[in-house]
Amino acid sequence: MGHALEAVQRQLVEILPRLRRFARTLTRNSHDADDLVQLAVERALSRLDQWRPDSRLDSWMFGIIRNAWIDETRAQKRRNRLFTVAEAGENVADAASEAHIQRLSVEAALAQLPEEQRMVVALVLVEGYAYKEAAAVLEVPIGTVTSRLARARETLEALLGGAEGGLP
Amino acid sequence: MSIPDEKLMAYADGELDAVERAQVEAAIDADPSLARRVEKHRALRSKVSSAYASVLDEPVPERLLNAVRGAPAAARDDRVVATGRAPVARSRDRMGTRAASWSWPQWLAIAASVAVGVVVGRGVLTSPRPSIGTESGKLVAQAALDDALTNQLASEQSRSAPVQIGVSFRAKGGELCRTFSIRQADTLSGVACREASSWSVRVLARAEGAQTQPGNYQQAGSGMPAAVRAAVEAQIADEPLDAAAEMAAQKNGWK
């Protein structure tokens, strides 16, 4: 048991950068993203008995992050009324480099997507998951992943396209 | 032969089997506009993934590593103590309606296992006139904190006051609550609610490396540690009190 826990902990440390990246695609700032990852790690460790060692730990964690995020966003509307969002401008200050501007525009475009489309984009385009793997994490049929991804791409293309590699 | 865009997308993402792939490639050979559409999908994919690539190179915050190791103090961005009654973890959309059933986000309940002394050890409990004391097993505001909660208006407070009041609100149980920050060795923030004759401190959190918050009404809320914000959000019955309502509540003795 102790060994199993240690093995999971080692793996978790290894995938933490990817968990942070996934969370970053869902939240609007790095601080919230890390809160989300931390919450997910705590949840995961408290219910390790639900993880099947023959399955992918990263997929399981993505699923936990997703559910934690859904819990969070349910309360989001009220929170936004209550507190001014001081974090909104956090990325703007240092927008010097071309790459950084590019990143901000992608983040802004992603933020326009409905939640369920954003998760598909995060898993398939950012994380490199196959449609089937993404479908398993999101607990939807593969056809749903495909159609959500197609719609998301259309929106992103409209928001980001043209700058490079787009059609005339 | 016309190829639906979803199939071109799946082709660009490497999702097609050999047969379908050959089909699409034949169609592309016959129609260069299809090749441009595939290229567009690939360009978008690379644009999106490279936008997030740098996250992988960032150092992982220590608190996340601690969370993996199961370190006891790993409660989000701040050390949190839910005080008074045992916190009740349940989903946020099934909030209790009585004061006794304050419900907390699950992580707050986890964090509640952190000893009170860890959080409030630095001066708040030990100075000659501690701001927080215990009364029949509950934490209550005393001295400067009690005074500020009772008398200080967020809309009028001095920025240099040692206790800053943030948001005042009526909780689901009907009692009035206020968020506060105490500046001492650290900045401690929390939520206190008015009970019969004292302010019961229900959440207390220390923001790591927190800046002291100026007394602006809005900023006082936005600068709160996540734990305090979450507690307010979970407990508030309606909207926070505005300046006029706050003043009226104070005149009425916070009933």
Coordinates of C-alpha atoms in Angstrom, one line a residue:
Chain A
M1 CA 0.0 0.0 0.0
G2 CA 2.8 2.4 1.0
H3 CA 4.7 1.5 -2.1
A4 CA 1.6 2.0 -4.3
L5 CA 1.1 5.5 -2.8
E6 CA 4.7 6.4 -3.3
A7 CA 4.5 5.3 -6.9
V8 CA 1.4 7.4 -7.5
Q9 CA 3.0 10.4 -5.8
R10 CA 6.1 10.1 -8.1
Q11 CA 3.9 9.9 -11.1
L12 CA 1.9 12.9 -9.9
V13 CA 5.0 15.0 -9.5
E14 CA 6.0 14.1 -13.1
I15 CA 2.7 15.1 -14.6
L16 CA 2.2 18.3 -12.5
P17 CA 3.5 20.5 -15.3
R18 CA 0.9 19.1 -17.6
L19 CA -1.9 19.3 -15.0
R20 CA -1.0 22.9 -14.6
R21 CA -1.2 23.5 -18.3
F22 CA -4.5 21.8 -18.5
A23 CA -5.9 23.9 -15.7
R24 CA -4.5 27.0 -17.3
T25 CA -6.6 26.4 -20.3
L26 CA -9.7 26.3 -18.1
T27 CA -9.1 29.2 -15.8
R28 CA -8.2 32.8 -16.7
N29 CA -5.1 33.1 -14.6
S30 CA -2.3 31.1 -13.3
H31 CA -3.2 31.5 -9.7
D32 CA -6.7 30.0 -10.1
A33 CA -5.2 27.3 -12.2
D34 CA -2.8 26.2 -9.5
D35 CA -5.6 26.3 -7.0
L36 CA -7.5 24.0 -9.2
V37 CA -4.6 21.6 -9.5
Q38 CA -4.0 21.6 -5.8
L39 CA -7.7 20.9 -5.2
A40 CA -7.6 18.1 -7.7
V41 CA -4.4 16.6 -6.2
E42 CA -6.0 16.6 -2.7
R43 CA -9.1 15.0 -4.0
A44 CA -7.2 12.4 -5.9
L45 CA -5.1 11.4 -2.9
S46 CA -8.2 11.2 -0.8
R47 CA -9.9 8.8 -3.2
L48 CA -7.0 6.8 -4.5
D49 CA -9.0 3.6 -4.1
Q50 CA -11.1 4.8 -7.1
W51 CA -8.1 4.8 -9.4
R52 CA -7.4 1.7 -11.4
P53 CA -3.7 1.2 -11.6
D54 CA -3.9 -0.2 -15.1
S55 CA -5.4 3.0 -16.3
R56 CA -3.7 6.3 -17.1
L57 CA -3.1 8.5 -14.1
D58 CA -3.0 11.6 -16.3
S59 CA -6.5 10.9 -17.7
W60 CA -7.9 10.3 -14.3
M61 CA -6.4 13.5 -13.0
F62 CA -7.7 15.5 -16.0
G63 CA -11.2 14.1 -15.2
I64 CA -10.8 15.2 -11.5
I65 CA -9.7 18.7 -12.6
R66 CA -12.6 18.9 -15.0
N67 CA -15.1 18.0 -12.3
A68 CA -13.5 20.4 -9.8
W69 CA -13.7 23.1 -12.4
I70 CA -17.3 22.5 -13.1
D71 CA -18.0 22.8 -9.3
E72 CA -16.1 26.0 -9.3
T73 CA -17.8 27.6 -12.3
R74 CA -21.2 26.9 -10.8
A75 CA -20.4 29.4 -8.2
Q76 CA -18.5 31.7 -10.5
K77 CA -21.4 33.9 -11.5
R78 CA -22.1 34.9 -8.0
R79 CA -18.4 35.4 -7.2
N80 CA -18.0 37.8 -10.1
R81 CA -20.8 39.9 -8.7
L82 CA -19.3 39.9 -5.3
F83 CA -15.7 40.7 -6.1
T84 CA -14.0 42.7 -8.6
V85 CA -11.7 40.6 -10.8
A86 CA -8.4 42.0 -10.0
E87 CA -6.6 39.3 -11.8
A88 CA -8.0 40.2 -15.2
G89 CA -5.2 42.5 -16.1
E90 CA -2.4 40.4 -14.7
N91 CA -1.1 39.2 -18.1
V92 CA -1.3 42.6 -19.8
A93 CA 1.6 44.3 -18.1
D94 CA 4.4 42.4 -19.7
A95 CA 3.0 41.9 -23.2
A96 CA 6.2 42.8 -24.9
S97 CA 7.2 40.0 -27.1
E98 CA 5.5 38.8 -30.2
A99 CA 5.2 35.3 -28.7
H100 CA 3.6 36.7 -25.6
I101 CA 1.0 38.7 -27.6
Q102 CA 0.3 35.6 -29.6
R103 CA -0.3 33.7 -26.4
L104 CA -2.6 36.3 -25.0
S105 CA -4.7 36.3 -28.1
V106 CA -5.0 32.5 -28.0
E107 CA -6.0 32.7 -24.3
A108 CA -8.6 35.3 -25.0
A109 CA -10.0 33.4 -27.9
L110 CA -10.2 30.2 -25.8
A111 CA -12.0 32.2 -23.2
Q112 CA -14.8 32.8 -25.7
L113 CA -15.6 29.2 -26.1
P114 CA -18.3 27.4 -24.2
E115 CA -16.8 25.3 -21.3
E116 CA -17.3 21.9 -22.9
Q117 CA -15.7 23.0 -26.1
R118 CA -12.7 24.5 -24.3
M119 CA -12.1 21.2 -22.5
V120 CA -12.0 19.4 -25.8
V121 CA -9.6 21.9 -27.2
A122 CA -7.4 21.6 -24.1
L123 CA -7.3 17.8 -24.3
V124 CA -6.9 17.4 -28.1
L125 CA -5.1 20.4 -29.3
V126 CA -3.0 21.3 -26.3
E127 CA -2.5 18.0 -24.6
G128 CA -2.4 15.9 -27.8
Y129 CA -5.0 13.4 -26.7
A130 CA -6.7 11.2 -29.3
Y131 CA -10.4 11.9 -29.7
K132 CA -11.2 8.6 -28.1
E133 CA -9.0 9.4 -25.0
A134 CA -10.6 12.8 -24.7
A135 CA -14.0 11.2 -24.9
A136 CA -13.1 8.9 -22.0
V137 CA -11.9 11.8 -19.8
L138 CA -15.0 13.9 -20.6
E139 CA -17.4 10.9 -20.4
V140 CA -19.0 11.7 -23.7
P141 CA -19.3 9.7 -27.0
I142 CA -16.5 10.2 -29.4
G143 CA -18.9 11.8 -31.9
T144 CA -19.5 14.5 -29.3
V145 CA -15.8 15.2 -29.1
T146 CA -15.6 15.5 -32.8
S147 CA -18.5 17.9 -33.2
R148 CA -17.4 20.0 -30.2
L149 CA -13.9 20.2 -31.6
A150 CA -15.2 21.2 -35.0
R151 CA -17.3 24.0 -33.6
A152 CA -14.5 25.2 -31.4
R153 CA -12.2 25.3 -34.3
E154 CA -14.6 27.4 -36.3
T155 CA -14.8 29.9 -33.5
L156 CA -11.1 30.0 -32.9
E157 CA -10.4 30.3 -36.6
A158 CA -12.7 33.3 -36.8
L159 CA -11.1 34.9 -33.8
L160 CA -7.5 34.0 -34.6
G161 CA -7.4 33.1 -38.3
G162 CA -5.9 35.2 -41.0
A163 CA -2.7 36.2 -39.2
E164 CA -1.0 33.1 -40.6
G165 CA -1.8 30.0 -42.5
G166 CA -5.4 31.0 -43.0
L167 CA -7.3 31.1 -46.2
P168 CA -7.5 34.4 -48.0
Chain B
M1 CA -15.9 14.0 -54.1
S2 CA -16.8 16.3 -51.2
I3 CA -15.2 15.8 -47.9
P4 CA -17.0 17.1 -44.8
D5 CA -14.9 19.5 -42.7
E6 CA -15.1 17.2 -39.7
K7 CA -13.4 14.5 -41.7
L8 CA -10.7 16.9 -42.9
M9 CA -10.2 18.0 -39.3
A10 CA -9.9 14.4 -38.1
Y11 CA -7.4 13.8 -40.9
A12 CA -5.3 16.8 -39.8
D13 CA -5.4 15.4 -36.3
G14 CA -4.3 12.0 -37.4
E15 CA -7.5 10.4 -36.3
L16 CA -8.4 8.5 -39.5
D17 CA -7.8 4.8 -40.2
A18 CA -5.8 3.8 -43.3
V19 CA -8.8 3.5 -45.6
E20 CA -10.3 6.8 -44.7
R21 CA -6.9 8.4 -44.9
A22 CA -6.3 7.2 -48.4
Q23 CA -9.8 8.5 -49.4
V24 CA -9.0 12.0 -48.0
E25 CA -5.6 12.0 -49.7
A26 CA -7.1 11.1 -53.0
A27 CA -9.6 13.9 -52.6
I28 CA -6.8 16.4 -51.7
D29 CA -4.8 15.5 -54.8
A30 CA -7.8 16.3 -56.9
D31 CA -8.7 19.5 -55.1
P32 CA -6.0 21.9 -53.8
S33 CA -8.5 23.9 -51.7
L34 CA -8.9 20.8 -49.5
A35 CA -5.1 20.9 -48.8
R36 CA -5.4 24.5 -47.7
R37 CA -8.2 23.6 -45.3
V38 CA -6.2 20.8 -43.8
E39 CA -3.3 23.2 -43.5
K40 CA -5.5 25.6 -41.7
H41 CA -6.5 23.0 -39.1
R42 CA -2.9 22.2 -38.5
A43 CA -1.9 25.8 -38.2
L44 CA -4.6 26.4 -35.6
R45 CA -3.6 23.3 -33.7
S46 CA 0.0 24.5 -33.6
K47 CA -0.9 28.0 -32.7
V48 CA -3.1 26.8 -29.7
S49 CA -0.6 24.3 -28.4
S50 CA 2.4 26.6 -28.7
A51 CA 0.5 29.2 -26.8
Y52 CA 0.5 26.9 -23.8
A53 CA 3.8 25.2 -24.3
S54 CA 5.7 27.6 -22.0
V55 CA 3.6 26.5 -19.0
L56 CA 5.5 23.2 -19.0
D57 CA 8.8 25.1 -18.4
E58 CA 7.6 27.0 -15.5
P59 CA 8.8 25.9 -12.1
V60 CA 6.0 24.0 -10.3
P61 CA 5.0 25.9 -7.2
E62 CA 6.1 24.3 -3.9
R63 CA 2.5 24.2 -2.6
L64 CA 1.6 21.7 -5.4
L65 CA 4.5 19.5 -4.6
N66 CA 3.5 19.7 -1.0
A67 CA -0.1 18.7 -2.0
V68 CA 1.2 15.6 -3.7
R69 CA 3.2 14.7 -0.7
G70 CA 0.1 15.2 1.4
A71 CA 1.7 17.9 3.5
P72 CA -0.9 18.9 6.1
A73 CA -0.6 22.7 5.5
A74 CA -1.3 22.5 1.8
A75 CA -4.5 24.4 1.8
R76 CA -4.6 26.3 -1.4
D77 CA -2.9 29.6 -1.3
D78 CA -3.3 30.1 2.3
R79 CA -3.4 28.3 5.6
V80 CA -7.0 28.0 6.5
V81 CA -8.8 27.2 9.7
A82 CA -12.5 26.9 9.8
T83 CA -13.4 27.6 13.4
G84 CA -16.2 27.0 15.8
R85 CA -18.5 24.1 14.8
A86 CA -17.2 21.3 12.8
P87 CA -17.4 22.3 9.2
V88 CA -19.9 20.5 7.1
A89 CA -18.8 19.6 3.6
R90 CA -21.5 19.4 1.1
S91 CA -22.1 20.6 -2.4
R92 CA -22.5 24.3 -2.8
D93 CA -25.9 24.2 -4.3
R94 CA -27.4 22.5 -1.3
M95 CA -26.6 25.2 1.2
G96 CA -27.9 24.8 4.7
T97 CA -30.5 27.3 5.8
R98 CA -29.8 27.5 9.5
A99 CA -26.9 29.1 11.1
A100 CA -25.8 25.8 12.6
S101 CA -25.4 24.2 9.2
W102 CA -22.8 26.4 7.7
S103 CA -21.5 24.5 4.8
W104 CA -18.1 24.8 3.4
P105 CA -16.4 23.9 0.3
Q106 CA -14.9 20.5 0.7
W107 CA -11.3 21.7 0.6
L108 CA -12.0 24.0 3.5
A109 CA -13.1 21.1 5.5
I110 CA -9.9 19.3 4.6
A111 CA -7.9 22.4 5.6
A112 CA -9.7 22.5 8.9
S113 CA -7.5 19.8 10.3
V114 CA -4.7 22.4 10.4
A115 CA -4.2 23.4 14.0
V116 CA -5.4 26.8 15.0
G117 CA -2.1 27.6 16.6
V118 CA -0.3 27.2 13.4
V119 CA -2.2 30.0 11.9
V120 CA -2.8 32.4 14.7
G121 CA 0.3 31.9 16.7
R122 CA 2.1 35.1 15.8
G123 CA 0.8 37.7 18.1
V124 CA -2.9 37.5 17.6
L125 CA -3.4 35.1 20.4
T126 CA -0.3 36.0 22.5
S127 CA 0.0 39.7 22.6
P128 CA -1.1 41.5 25.8
R129 CA -4.5 42.2 24.3
P130 CA -5.1 39.4 21.8
S131 CA -7.5 40.2 19.0
I132 CA -9.0 36.7 19.0
G133 CA -9.8 34.6 22.0
T134 CA -11.8 31.5 22.8
E135 CA -15.2 31.4 24.4
S136 CA -16.8 28.1 25.2
G137 CA -14.7 26.4 22.6
K138 CA -15.3 29.0 19.8
L139 CA -13.1 31.7 18.5
V140 CA -14.4 35.1 19.2
A141 CA -13.1 38.6 18.3
Q142 CA -11.7 40.6 21.2
A143 CA -10.0 43.9 21.7
A144 CA -9.0 45.8 18.5
L145 CA -10.8 43.2 16.3
D146 CA -14.0 43.3 18.3
D147 CA -13.9 47.1 18.3
A148 CA -13.3 47.3 14.5
L149 CA -16.1 44.8 13.7
T150 CA -18.5 46.6 15.9
N151 CA -17.6 50.2 15.0
Q152 CA -15.6 50.5 11.9
L153 CA -17.3 51.2 8.5
A154 CA -15.6 49.9 5.5
S155 CA -16.6 53.0 3.6
E156 CA -15.0 55.4 6.1
Q157 CA -12.1 53.5 7.6
S158 CA -8.6 54.8 7.7
R159 CA -6.1 53.0 5.5
S160 CA -3.7 52.9 8.4
A161 CA -6.1 51.2 10.8
P162 CA -4.7 48.0 12.1
V163 CA -7.9 46.1 11.3
Q164 CA -9.4 46.6 7.9
I165 CA -13.0 45.7 7.3
G166 CA -13.9 44.2 3.9
V167 CA -17.4 43.1 2.9
S168 CA -20.4 43.0 5.2
F169 CA -23.2 40.7 4.4
R170 CA -26.2 38.9 5.8
A171 CA -25.5 35.1 5.9
K172 CA -28.0 32.4 5.0
G173 CA -28.7 31.8 8.7
G174 CA -29.8 35.4 9.0
E175 CA -26.9 36.8 11.0
L176 CA -24.7 39.6 9.9
C177 CA -21.1 38.8 9.0
R178 CA -18.1 40.9 8.0
T179 CA -14.8 40.0 6.5
F180 CA -11.7 41.5 8.1
S181 CA -7.9 41.7 7.8
I182 CA -5.6 42.1 10.8
R183 CA -2.1 43.4 10.1
Q184 CA 0.4 42.0 12.4
A185 CA 3.5 39.9 11.7
D186 CA 1.4 38.5 8.8
T187 CA -1.9 39.7 7.5
L188 CA -4.6 37.5 8.8
S189 CA -8.0 37.6 7.1
G190 CA -11.3 36.1 8.1
V191 CA -15.0 36.1 8.4
A192 CA -16.7 37.0 11.7
C193 CA -20.4 36.8 12.3
R194 CA -22.5 38.5 15.0
E195 CA -23.9 36.2 17.6
A196 CA -25.8 37.2 20.7
S197 CA -23.1 39.3 22.4
S198 CA -19.9 38.7 20.4
W199 CA -18.4 38.3 17.0
S200 CA -17.7 34.6 16.3
V201 CA -14.7 34.2 14.0
R202 CA -15.7 31.5 11.6
V203 CA -12.9 31.5 9.1
L204 CA -9.4 32.6 9.5
A205 CA -6.7 32.4 6.9
R206 CA -3.3 33.7 6.4
A207 CA -2.3 34.7 2.9
E208 CA 1.3 33.8 2.2
G209 CA 3.2 36.9 1.4
A210 CA 0.0 38.9 1.4
Q211 CA 0.2 42.6 0.8
T212 CA -1.7 44.7 3.3
Q213 CA -4.9 45.8 1.7
P214 CA -5.9 49.4 1.4
G215 CA -9.2 50.2 2.9
N216 CA -11.1 50.6 -0.3
Y217 CA -14.4 48.8 -0.1
Q218 CA -14.0 46.8 -3.3
Q219 CA -10.3 46.1 -2.9
A220 CA -10.9 44.8 0.5
G221 CA -12.9 42.0 -1.1
S222 CA -10.7 41.3 -4.0
G223 CA -7.6 41.1 -1.9
M224 CA -9.0 38.4 0.4
P225 CA -7.4 35.0 0.5
A226 CA -9.3 32.5 -1.6
A227 CA -10.5 30.8 1.5
V228 CA -12.3 33.8 2.8
R229 CA -13.7 34.7 -0.5
A230 CA -15.1 31.2 -0.9
A231 CA -16.6 31.2 2.6
V232 CA -18.3 34.5 1.8
E233 CA -19.5 33.2 -1.4
A234 CA -20.9 30.1 0.1
Q235 CA -22.6 31.8 3.0
I236 CA -23.9 35.1 1.7
A237 CA -27.7 35.2 1.5
D238 CA -28.0 37.9 -1.0
E239 CA -25.8 40.8 -2.0
P240 CA -23.1 42.4 0.2
L241 CA -24.3 45.5 2.1
D242 CA -23.6 48.8 0.4
A243 CA -22.2 51.7 2.4
A244 CA -25.7 52.9 3.4
A245 CA -26.8 49.5 4.5
E246 CA -23.6 48.9 6.4
M247 CA -24.1 52.1 8.3
A248 CA -27.7 51.2 9.1
A249 CA -26.6 47.8 10.3
Q250 CA -24.0 49.3 12.5
K251 CA -26.6 51.7 14.0
N252 CA -28.8 48.7 14.6
G253 CA -26.2 46.9 16.6
W254 CA -25.5 44.3 13.8
K255 CA -28.7 42.4 14.5

